[in-house]
Tab-separated table of C-alpha atoms and ligand atoms in Angstrom:
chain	number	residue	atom	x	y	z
A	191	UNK	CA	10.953	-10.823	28.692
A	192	UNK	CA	9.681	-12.950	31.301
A	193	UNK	CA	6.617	-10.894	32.654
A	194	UNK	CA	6.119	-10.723	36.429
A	195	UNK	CA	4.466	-7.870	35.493
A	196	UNK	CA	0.990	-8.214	34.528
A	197	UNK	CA	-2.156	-5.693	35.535
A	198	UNK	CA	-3.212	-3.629	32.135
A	199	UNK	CA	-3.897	0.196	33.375
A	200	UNK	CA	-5.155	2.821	31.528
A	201	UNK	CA	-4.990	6.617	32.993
A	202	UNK	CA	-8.247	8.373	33.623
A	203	UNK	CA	-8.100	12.051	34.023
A	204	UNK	CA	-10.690	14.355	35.885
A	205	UNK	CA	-11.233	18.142	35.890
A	206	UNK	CA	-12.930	19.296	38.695
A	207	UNK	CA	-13.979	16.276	40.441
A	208	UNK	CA	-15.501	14.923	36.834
A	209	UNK	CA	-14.105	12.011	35.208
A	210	UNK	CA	-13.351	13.011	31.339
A	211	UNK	CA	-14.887	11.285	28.821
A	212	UNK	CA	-11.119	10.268	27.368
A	213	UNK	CA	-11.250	7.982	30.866
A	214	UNK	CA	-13.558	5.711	28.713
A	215	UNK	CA	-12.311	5.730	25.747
A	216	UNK	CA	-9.058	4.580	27.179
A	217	UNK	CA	-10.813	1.525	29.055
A	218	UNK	CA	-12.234	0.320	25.728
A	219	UNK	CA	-8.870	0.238	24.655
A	220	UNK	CA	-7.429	-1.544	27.404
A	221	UNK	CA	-10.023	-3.806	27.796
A	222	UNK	CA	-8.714	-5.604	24.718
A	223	UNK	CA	-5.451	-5.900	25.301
A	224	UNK	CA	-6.206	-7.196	29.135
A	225	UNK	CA	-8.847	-9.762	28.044
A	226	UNK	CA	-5.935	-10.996	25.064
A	227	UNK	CA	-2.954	-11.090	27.997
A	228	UNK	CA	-5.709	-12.598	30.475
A	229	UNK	CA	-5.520	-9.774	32.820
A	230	UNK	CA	-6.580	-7.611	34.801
A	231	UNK	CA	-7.609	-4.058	33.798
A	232	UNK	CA	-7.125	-1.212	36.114
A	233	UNK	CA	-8.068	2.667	35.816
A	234	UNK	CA	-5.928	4.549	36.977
A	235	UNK	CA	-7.040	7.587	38.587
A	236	UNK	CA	-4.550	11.004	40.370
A	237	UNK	CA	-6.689	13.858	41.011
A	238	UNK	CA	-9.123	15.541	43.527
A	239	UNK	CA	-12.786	14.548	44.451
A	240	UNK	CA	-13.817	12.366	42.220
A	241	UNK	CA	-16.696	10.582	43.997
A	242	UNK	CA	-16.882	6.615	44.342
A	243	UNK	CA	-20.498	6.922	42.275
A	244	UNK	CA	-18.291	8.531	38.929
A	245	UNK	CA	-15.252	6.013	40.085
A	246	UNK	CA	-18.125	3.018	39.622
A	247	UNK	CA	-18.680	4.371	35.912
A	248	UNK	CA	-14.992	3.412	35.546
A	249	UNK	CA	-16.106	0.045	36.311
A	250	UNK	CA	-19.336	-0.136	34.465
A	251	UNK	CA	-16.954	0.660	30.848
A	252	UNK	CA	-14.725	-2.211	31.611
A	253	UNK	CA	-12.420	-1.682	34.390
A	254	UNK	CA	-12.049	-4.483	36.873
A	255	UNK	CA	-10.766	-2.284	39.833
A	256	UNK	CA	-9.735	1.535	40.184
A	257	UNK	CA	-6.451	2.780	41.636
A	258	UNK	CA	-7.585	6.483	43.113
A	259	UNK	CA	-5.121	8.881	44.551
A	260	UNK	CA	-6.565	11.668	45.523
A	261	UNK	CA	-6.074	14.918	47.366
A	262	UNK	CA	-6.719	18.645	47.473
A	263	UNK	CA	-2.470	19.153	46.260
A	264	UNK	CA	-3.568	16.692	43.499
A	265	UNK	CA	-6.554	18.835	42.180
A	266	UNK	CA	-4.623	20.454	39.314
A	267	UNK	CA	-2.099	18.420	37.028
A	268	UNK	CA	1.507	19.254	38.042
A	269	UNK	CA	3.612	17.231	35.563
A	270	UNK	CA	6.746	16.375	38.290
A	271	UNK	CA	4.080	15.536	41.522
A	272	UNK	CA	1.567	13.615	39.154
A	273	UNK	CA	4.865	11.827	37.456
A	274	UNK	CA	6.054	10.952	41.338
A	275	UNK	CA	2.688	9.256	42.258
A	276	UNK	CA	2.747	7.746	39.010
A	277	UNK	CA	5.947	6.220	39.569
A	278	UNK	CA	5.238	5.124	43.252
A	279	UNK	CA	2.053	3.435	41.558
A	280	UNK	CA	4.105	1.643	39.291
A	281	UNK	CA	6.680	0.485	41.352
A	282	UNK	CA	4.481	-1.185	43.840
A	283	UNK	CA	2.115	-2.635	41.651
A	284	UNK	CA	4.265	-3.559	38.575
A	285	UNK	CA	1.915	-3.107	35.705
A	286	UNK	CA	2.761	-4.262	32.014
A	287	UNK	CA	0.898	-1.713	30.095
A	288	UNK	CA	0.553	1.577	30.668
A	289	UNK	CA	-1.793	3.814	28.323
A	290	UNK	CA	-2.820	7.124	28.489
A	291	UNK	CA	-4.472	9.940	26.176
A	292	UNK	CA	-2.732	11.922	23.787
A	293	UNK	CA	-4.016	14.881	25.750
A	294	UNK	CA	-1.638	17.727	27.077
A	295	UNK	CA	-1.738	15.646	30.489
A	296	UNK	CA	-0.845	12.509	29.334
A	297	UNK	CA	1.428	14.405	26.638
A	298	UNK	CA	3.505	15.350	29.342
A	299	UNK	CA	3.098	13.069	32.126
A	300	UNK	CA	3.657	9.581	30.267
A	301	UNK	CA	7.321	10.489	28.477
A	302	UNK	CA	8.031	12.673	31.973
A	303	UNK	CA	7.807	9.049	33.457
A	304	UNK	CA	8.706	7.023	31.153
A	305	UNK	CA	12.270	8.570	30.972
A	306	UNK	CA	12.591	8.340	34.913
A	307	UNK	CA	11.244	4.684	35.111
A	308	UNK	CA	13.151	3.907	31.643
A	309	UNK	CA	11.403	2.811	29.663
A	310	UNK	CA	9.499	3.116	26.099
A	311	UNK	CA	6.999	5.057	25.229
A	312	UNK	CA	5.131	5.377	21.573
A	313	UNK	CA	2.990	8.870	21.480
A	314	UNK	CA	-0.184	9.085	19.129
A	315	UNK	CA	-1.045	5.352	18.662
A	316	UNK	CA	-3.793	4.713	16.114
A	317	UNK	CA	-3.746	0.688	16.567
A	318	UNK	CA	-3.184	-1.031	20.361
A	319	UNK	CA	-2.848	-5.345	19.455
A	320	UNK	CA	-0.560	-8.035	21.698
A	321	UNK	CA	1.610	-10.062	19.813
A	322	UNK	CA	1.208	-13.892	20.060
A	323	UNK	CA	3.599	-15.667	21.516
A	324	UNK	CA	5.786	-12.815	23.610
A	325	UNK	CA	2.225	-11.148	25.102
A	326	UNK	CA	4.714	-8.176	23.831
A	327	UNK	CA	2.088	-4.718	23.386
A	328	UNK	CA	2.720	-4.281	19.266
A	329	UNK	CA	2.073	0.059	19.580
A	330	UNK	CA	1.288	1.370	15.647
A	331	UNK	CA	1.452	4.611	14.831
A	332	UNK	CA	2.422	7.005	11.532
A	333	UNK	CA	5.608	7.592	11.080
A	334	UNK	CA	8.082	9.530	8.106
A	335	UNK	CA	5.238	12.270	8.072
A	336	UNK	CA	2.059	9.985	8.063
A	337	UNK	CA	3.426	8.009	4.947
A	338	UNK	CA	3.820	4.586	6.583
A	339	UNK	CA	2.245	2.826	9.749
A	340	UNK	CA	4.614	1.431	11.867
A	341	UNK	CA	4.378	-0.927	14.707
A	342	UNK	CA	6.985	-0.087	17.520
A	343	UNK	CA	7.474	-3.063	20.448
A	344	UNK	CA	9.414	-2.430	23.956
A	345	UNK	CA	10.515	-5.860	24.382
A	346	UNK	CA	12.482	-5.244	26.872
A	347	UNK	CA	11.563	-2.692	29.465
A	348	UNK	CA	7.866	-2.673	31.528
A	349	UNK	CA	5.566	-0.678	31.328
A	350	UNK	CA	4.868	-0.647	27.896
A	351	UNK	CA	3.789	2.717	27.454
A	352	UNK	CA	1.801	4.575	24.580
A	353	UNK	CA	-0.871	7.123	24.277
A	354	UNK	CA	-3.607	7.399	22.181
A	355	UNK	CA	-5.164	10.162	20.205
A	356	UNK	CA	-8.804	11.124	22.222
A	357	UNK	CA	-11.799	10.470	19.904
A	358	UNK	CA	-9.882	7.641	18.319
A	359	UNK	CA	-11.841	5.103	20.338
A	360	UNK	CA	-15.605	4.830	21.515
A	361	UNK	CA	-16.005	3.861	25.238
A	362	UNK	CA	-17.706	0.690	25.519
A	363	UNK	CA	-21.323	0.593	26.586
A	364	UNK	CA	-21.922	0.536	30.422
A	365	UNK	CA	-22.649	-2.936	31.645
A	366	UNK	CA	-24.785	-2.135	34.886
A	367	UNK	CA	-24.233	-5.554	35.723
A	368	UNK	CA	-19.943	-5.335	36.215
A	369	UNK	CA	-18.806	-5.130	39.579
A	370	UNK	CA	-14.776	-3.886	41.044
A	371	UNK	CA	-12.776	-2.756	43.144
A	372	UNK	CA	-12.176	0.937	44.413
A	373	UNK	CA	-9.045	0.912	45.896
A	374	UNK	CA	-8.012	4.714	47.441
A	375	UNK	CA	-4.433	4.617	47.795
A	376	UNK	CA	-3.018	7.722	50.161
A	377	UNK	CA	-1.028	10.371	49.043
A	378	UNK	CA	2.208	10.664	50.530
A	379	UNK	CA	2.537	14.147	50.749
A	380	UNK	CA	6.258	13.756	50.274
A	381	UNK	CA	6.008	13.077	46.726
A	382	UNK	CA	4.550	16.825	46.005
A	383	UNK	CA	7.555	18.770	43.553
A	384	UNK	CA	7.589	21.878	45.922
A	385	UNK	CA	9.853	23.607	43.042
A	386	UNK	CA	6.868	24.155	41.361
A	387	UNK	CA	3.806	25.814	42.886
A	388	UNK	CA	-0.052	26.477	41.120
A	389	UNK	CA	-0.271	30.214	41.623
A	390	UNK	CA	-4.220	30.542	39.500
A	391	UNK	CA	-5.874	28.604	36.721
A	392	UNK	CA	-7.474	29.937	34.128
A	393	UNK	CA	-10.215	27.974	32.041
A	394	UNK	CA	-8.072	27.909	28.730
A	395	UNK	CA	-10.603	29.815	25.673
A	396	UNK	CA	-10.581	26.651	23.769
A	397	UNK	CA	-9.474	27.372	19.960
A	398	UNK	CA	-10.745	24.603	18.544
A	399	UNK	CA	-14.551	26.285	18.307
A	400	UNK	CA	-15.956	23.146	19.450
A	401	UNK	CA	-14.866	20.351	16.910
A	402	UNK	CA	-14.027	18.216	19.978
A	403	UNK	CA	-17.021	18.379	21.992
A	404	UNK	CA	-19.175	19.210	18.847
A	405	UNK	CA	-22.243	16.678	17.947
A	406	UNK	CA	-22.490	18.095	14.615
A	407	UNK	CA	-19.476	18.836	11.960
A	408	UNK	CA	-20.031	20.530	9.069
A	409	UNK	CA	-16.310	20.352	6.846
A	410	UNK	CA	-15.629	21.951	3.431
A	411	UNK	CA	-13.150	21.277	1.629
A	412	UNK	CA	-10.756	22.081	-2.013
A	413	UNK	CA	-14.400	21.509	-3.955
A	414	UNK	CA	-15.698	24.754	-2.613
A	415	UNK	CA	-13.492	26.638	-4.684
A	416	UNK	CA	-12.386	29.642	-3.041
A	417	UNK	CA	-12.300	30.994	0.762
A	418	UNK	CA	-15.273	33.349	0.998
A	419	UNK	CA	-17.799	30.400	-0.616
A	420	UNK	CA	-16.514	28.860	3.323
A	421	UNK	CA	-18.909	31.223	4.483
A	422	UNK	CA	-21.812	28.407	2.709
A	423	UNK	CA	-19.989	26.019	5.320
A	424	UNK	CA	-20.547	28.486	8.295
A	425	UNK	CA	-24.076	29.588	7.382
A	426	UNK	CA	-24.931	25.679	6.848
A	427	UNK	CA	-22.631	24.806	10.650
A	428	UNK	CA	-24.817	27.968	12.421
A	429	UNK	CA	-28.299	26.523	11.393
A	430	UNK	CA	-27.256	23.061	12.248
A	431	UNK	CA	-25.897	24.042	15.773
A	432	UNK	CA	-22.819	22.615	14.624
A	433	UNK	CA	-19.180	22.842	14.369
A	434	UNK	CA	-16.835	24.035	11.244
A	435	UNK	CA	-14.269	21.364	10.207
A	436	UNK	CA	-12.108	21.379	6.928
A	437	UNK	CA	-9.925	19.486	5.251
A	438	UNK	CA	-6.103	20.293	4.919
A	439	UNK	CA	-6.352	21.708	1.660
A	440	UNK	CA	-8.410	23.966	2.783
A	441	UNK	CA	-6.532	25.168	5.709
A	442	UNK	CA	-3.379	25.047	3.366
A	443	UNK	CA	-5.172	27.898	1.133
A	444	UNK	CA	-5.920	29.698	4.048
A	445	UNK	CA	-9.945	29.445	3.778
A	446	UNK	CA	-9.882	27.519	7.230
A	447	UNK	CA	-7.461	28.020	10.492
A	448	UNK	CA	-5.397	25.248	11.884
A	449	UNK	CA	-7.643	24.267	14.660
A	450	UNK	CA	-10.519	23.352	12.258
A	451	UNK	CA	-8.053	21.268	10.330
A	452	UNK	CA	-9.584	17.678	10.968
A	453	UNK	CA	-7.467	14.290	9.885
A	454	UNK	CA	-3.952	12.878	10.161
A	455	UNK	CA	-1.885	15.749	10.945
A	456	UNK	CA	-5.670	17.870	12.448
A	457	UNK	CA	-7.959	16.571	15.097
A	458	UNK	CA	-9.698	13.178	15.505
A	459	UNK	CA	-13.017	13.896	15.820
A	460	UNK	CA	-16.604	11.530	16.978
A	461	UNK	CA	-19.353	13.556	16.281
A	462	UNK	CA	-22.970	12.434	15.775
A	463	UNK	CA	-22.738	13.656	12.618
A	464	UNK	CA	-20.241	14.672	9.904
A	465	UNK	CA	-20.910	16.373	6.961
A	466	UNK	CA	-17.965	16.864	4.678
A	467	UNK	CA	-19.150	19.345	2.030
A	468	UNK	CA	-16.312	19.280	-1.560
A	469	UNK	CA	-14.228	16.733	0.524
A	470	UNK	CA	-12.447	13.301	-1.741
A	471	UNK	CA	-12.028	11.277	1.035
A	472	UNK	CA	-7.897	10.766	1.333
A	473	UNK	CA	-6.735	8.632	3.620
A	474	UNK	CA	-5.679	11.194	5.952
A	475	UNK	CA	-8.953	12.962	6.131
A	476	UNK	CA	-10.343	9.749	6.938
A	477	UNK	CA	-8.266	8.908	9.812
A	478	UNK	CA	-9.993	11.735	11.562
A	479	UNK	CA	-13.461	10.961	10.984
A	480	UNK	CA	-13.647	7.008	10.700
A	481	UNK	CA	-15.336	7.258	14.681
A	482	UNK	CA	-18.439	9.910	13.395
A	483	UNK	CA	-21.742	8.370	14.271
A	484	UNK	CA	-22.989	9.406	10.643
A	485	UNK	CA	-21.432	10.164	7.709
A	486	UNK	CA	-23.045	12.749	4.719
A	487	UNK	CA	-20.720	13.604	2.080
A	488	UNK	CA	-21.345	15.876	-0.520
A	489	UNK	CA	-19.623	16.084	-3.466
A	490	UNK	CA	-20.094	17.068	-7.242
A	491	UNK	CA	-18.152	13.102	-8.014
A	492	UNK	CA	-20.513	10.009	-7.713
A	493	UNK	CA	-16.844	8.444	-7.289
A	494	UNK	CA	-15.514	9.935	-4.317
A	495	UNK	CA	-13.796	8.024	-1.663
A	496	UNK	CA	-15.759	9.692	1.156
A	497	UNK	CA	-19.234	8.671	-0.610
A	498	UNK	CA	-18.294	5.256	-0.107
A	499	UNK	CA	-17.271	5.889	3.466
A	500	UNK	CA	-20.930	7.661	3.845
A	501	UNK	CA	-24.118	6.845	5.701
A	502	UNK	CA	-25.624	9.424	3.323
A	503	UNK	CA	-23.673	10.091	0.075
A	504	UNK	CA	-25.469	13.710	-2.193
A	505	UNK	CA	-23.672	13.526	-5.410
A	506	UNK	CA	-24.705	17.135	-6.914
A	507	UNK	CA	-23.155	20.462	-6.800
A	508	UNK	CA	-22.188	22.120	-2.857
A	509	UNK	CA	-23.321	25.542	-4.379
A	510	UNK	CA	-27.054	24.191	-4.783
A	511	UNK	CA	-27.024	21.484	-2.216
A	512	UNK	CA	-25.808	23.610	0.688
A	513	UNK	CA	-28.601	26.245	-0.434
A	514	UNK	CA	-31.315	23.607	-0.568
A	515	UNK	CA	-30.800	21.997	2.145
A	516	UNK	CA	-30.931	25.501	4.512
A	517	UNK	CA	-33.806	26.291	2.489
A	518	UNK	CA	-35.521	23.085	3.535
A	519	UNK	CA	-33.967	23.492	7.178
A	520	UNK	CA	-36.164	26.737	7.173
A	521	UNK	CA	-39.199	25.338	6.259
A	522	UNK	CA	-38.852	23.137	9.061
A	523	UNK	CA	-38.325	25.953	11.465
A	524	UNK	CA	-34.873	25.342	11.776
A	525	UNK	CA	-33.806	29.256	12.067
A	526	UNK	CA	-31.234	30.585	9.292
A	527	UNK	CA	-28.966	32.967	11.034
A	528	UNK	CA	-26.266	33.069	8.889
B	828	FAD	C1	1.518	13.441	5.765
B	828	FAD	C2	0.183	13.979	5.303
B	828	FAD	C3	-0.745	14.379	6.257
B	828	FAD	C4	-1.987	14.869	5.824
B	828	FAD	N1	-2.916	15.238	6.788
B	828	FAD	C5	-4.146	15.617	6.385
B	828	FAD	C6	-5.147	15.948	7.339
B	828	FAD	O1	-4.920	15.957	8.555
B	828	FAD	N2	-6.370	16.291	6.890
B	828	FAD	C7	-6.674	16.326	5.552
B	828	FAD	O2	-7.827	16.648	5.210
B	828	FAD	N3	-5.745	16.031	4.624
B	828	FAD	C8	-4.487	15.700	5.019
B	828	FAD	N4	-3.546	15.444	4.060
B	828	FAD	C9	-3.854	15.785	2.654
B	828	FAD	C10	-4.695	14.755	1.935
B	828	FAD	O3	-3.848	13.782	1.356
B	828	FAD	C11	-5.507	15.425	0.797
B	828	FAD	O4	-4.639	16.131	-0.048
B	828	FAD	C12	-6.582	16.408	1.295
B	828	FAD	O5	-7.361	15.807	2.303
B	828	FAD	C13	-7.484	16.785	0.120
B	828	FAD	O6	-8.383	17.780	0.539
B	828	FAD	P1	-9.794	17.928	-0.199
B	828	FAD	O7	-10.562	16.671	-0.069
B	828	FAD	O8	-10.389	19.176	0.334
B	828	FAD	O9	-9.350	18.250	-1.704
B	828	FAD	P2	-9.448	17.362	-3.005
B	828	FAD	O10	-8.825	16.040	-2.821
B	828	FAD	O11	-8.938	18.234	-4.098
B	828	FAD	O12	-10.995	17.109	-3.201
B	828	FAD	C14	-11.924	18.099	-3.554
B	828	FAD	C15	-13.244	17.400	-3.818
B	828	FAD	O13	-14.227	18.387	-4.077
B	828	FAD	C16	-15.105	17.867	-5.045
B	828	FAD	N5	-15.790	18.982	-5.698
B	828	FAD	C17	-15.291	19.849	-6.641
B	828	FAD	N6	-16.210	20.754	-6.953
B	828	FAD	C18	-17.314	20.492	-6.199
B	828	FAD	C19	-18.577	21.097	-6.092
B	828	FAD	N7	-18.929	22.201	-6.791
B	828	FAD	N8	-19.476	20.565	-5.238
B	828	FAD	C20	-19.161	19.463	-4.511
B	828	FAD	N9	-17.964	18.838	-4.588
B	828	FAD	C21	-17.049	19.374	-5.417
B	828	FAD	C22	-14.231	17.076	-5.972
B	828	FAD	O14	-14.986	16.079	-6.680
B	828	FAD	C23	-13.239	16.451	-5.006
B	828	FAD	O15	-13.653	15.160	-4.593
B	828	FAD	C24	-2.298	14.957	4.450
B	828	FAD	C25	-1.357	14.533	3.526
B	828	FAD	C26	-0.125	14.062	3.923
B	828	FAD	C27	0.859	13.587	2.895
């Protein structure tokens, strides 16, 4: 296709006048693609009182200019008036990539749009690349239950649109130094969907106990034997200040719930540290973890995939090693409440 199109954009989102940290992640992302194509990189911003200070961050993680529409009927997502502005957006400025985060905003708001611009959109991308030659976006994702990776193209239709999993990605550092535009674009108050009207909003009571925000994961897996020993990875979490994570053979026998699952077909998670406690390593597990500042596996097999994956591989026994370390944890005056 020959590409009038050109500006690479990336969607932040906000909550409350605060830019999420997804916004970033997404830039890092995009900032690849638009220094391969030559580009220019744009955040994207729909939302309510975000100042121009936070809108500068955007800038300082790699954005060359900002695209903010914002007013008080934008404050909470609404799928079909978001989707309009979107679409406005797009139309006048002609973009050739479009990427958002596999969040439930850009979960509903990118294939909401992408069916009314047409065109394609790939959900849950793990790898973002151009391909030479065309300047085509090459979108890769797993497909036929996580058993292959493949790479999906929309050759024909602009934007290109995918989304990618938060946590997948770490925003690039702030450069101080990088300087853009803020361009406010007005609202046309004729693009709000009056069919469907905010009547409250309540905070949702997140059920993923923290793995997403947490800085410290502690994850057990099949090696711990049997559900109540997953209280050893709870005690060990508590005194840490940390999160619980498992693997999905442990959620498949029932010693974990869903929303700790972490991996392929669980949550992508970046914490400061990881600690997977009777975990192998399989690949799916590691797609979830490969973005963890530090690594410590422990595991009872000096030949376990996720000791070579580690910062910090323990090869001994979780039911002496989880003990010893809280024991040393308490000497320290780390409290034991568990
Ligand atoms: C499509 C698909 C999607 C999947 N998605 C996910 C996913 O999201 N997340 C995920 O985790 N998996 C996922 N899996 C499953 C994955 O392939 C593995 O089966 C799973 O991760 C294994 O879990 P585990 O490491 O707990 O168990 P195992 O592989 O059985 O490993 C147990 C480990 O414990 C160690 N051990 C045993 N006794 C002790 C002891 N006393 N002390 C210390 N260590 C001990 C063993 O040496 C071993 O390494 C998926 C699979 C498929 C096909």
């Amino acid at each position: 296709m020959t590409d009038s199109h050109n500006e690479v954009w990336t969607l932040a989102e906000q909550y409350d006048g605060k830019l999420k940290g997804v916004s970033f992640e997404l830039l890092a992302r995009g900032r690849s693609l638009a220094d391969k194509l030559g580009t220019k990189l744009v955040s994207v911003l729909i939302g309510d009182g975000v100042a121009d200070s936070d809108l500068d961050t955007l800038i300082k993680h790699g954005a060359d200019a900002v695209y903010a529409v914002q007013s008080p009927e934008l404050k909470y997502f609404v799928c079909e008036t978001y989707g309009q502005v979107l679409r406005s957006l797009i139309k006048e400025y002609q973009p050739t990539i479009l990427l958002g985060a596999a969040t439930s905003t850009g979960r509903t708001l990118l294939p909401y749009t992408a069916v009314k611009i047409p065109t394609g959109l790939t959900a849950d991308c793990t790898e973002l690349d151009i391909e030479e030659g065309t300047g085509n976006l090459l979108q890769t994702r797993p497909a036929i239950g996580g058993n292959i990776m493949a790479t999906i193209k929309t050759p024909d239709h602009r934007p290109q649109m995918a989304t990618v999993r938060p946590k997948s990605s770490r925003p690039l550092p702030a450069d101080a130094s990088r300087k853009g535009e803020i361009k406010h674009i007005s609202f046309d108050k004729a693009l709000i969907d009056k069919r469907t009207q905010i009547r409250g909003y309540r905070k949702e009571e997140s059920e993923t106990l923290g793995l997403d925000e947490a800085d410290i994961i502690v994850a057990g897996g099949h090696g711990l034997k049997k559900g109540e020993n997953f209280s050893l990875i709870h005690s060990l979490a508590k005194q840490l200040g940390g999160a619980v994570g498992a693997s999905r053979d442990a959620v498949d026998r029932g010693w974990a719930s869903y929303p700790h699952q972490i991996g392929l077909s669980g949550k992508t998670v970046s914490p400061k540290v990881y600690v997977g406690i009777g975990i192998s390593g399989a690949i799916q597990h590691l797609a979830g973890i490969k973005t963890s500042e530090t690594i410590v596996s422990i595991n009872s097999d000096p030949d376990a995939t996720l000791h070579k994956l580690a910062d910090l591989a323990i090869v001994g026994d979780a039911f002496q090693v989880i003990p010893e370390i809280q024991k040393r944890l308490t000497e320290r005056g780390v409290k034991n409440n568990g």
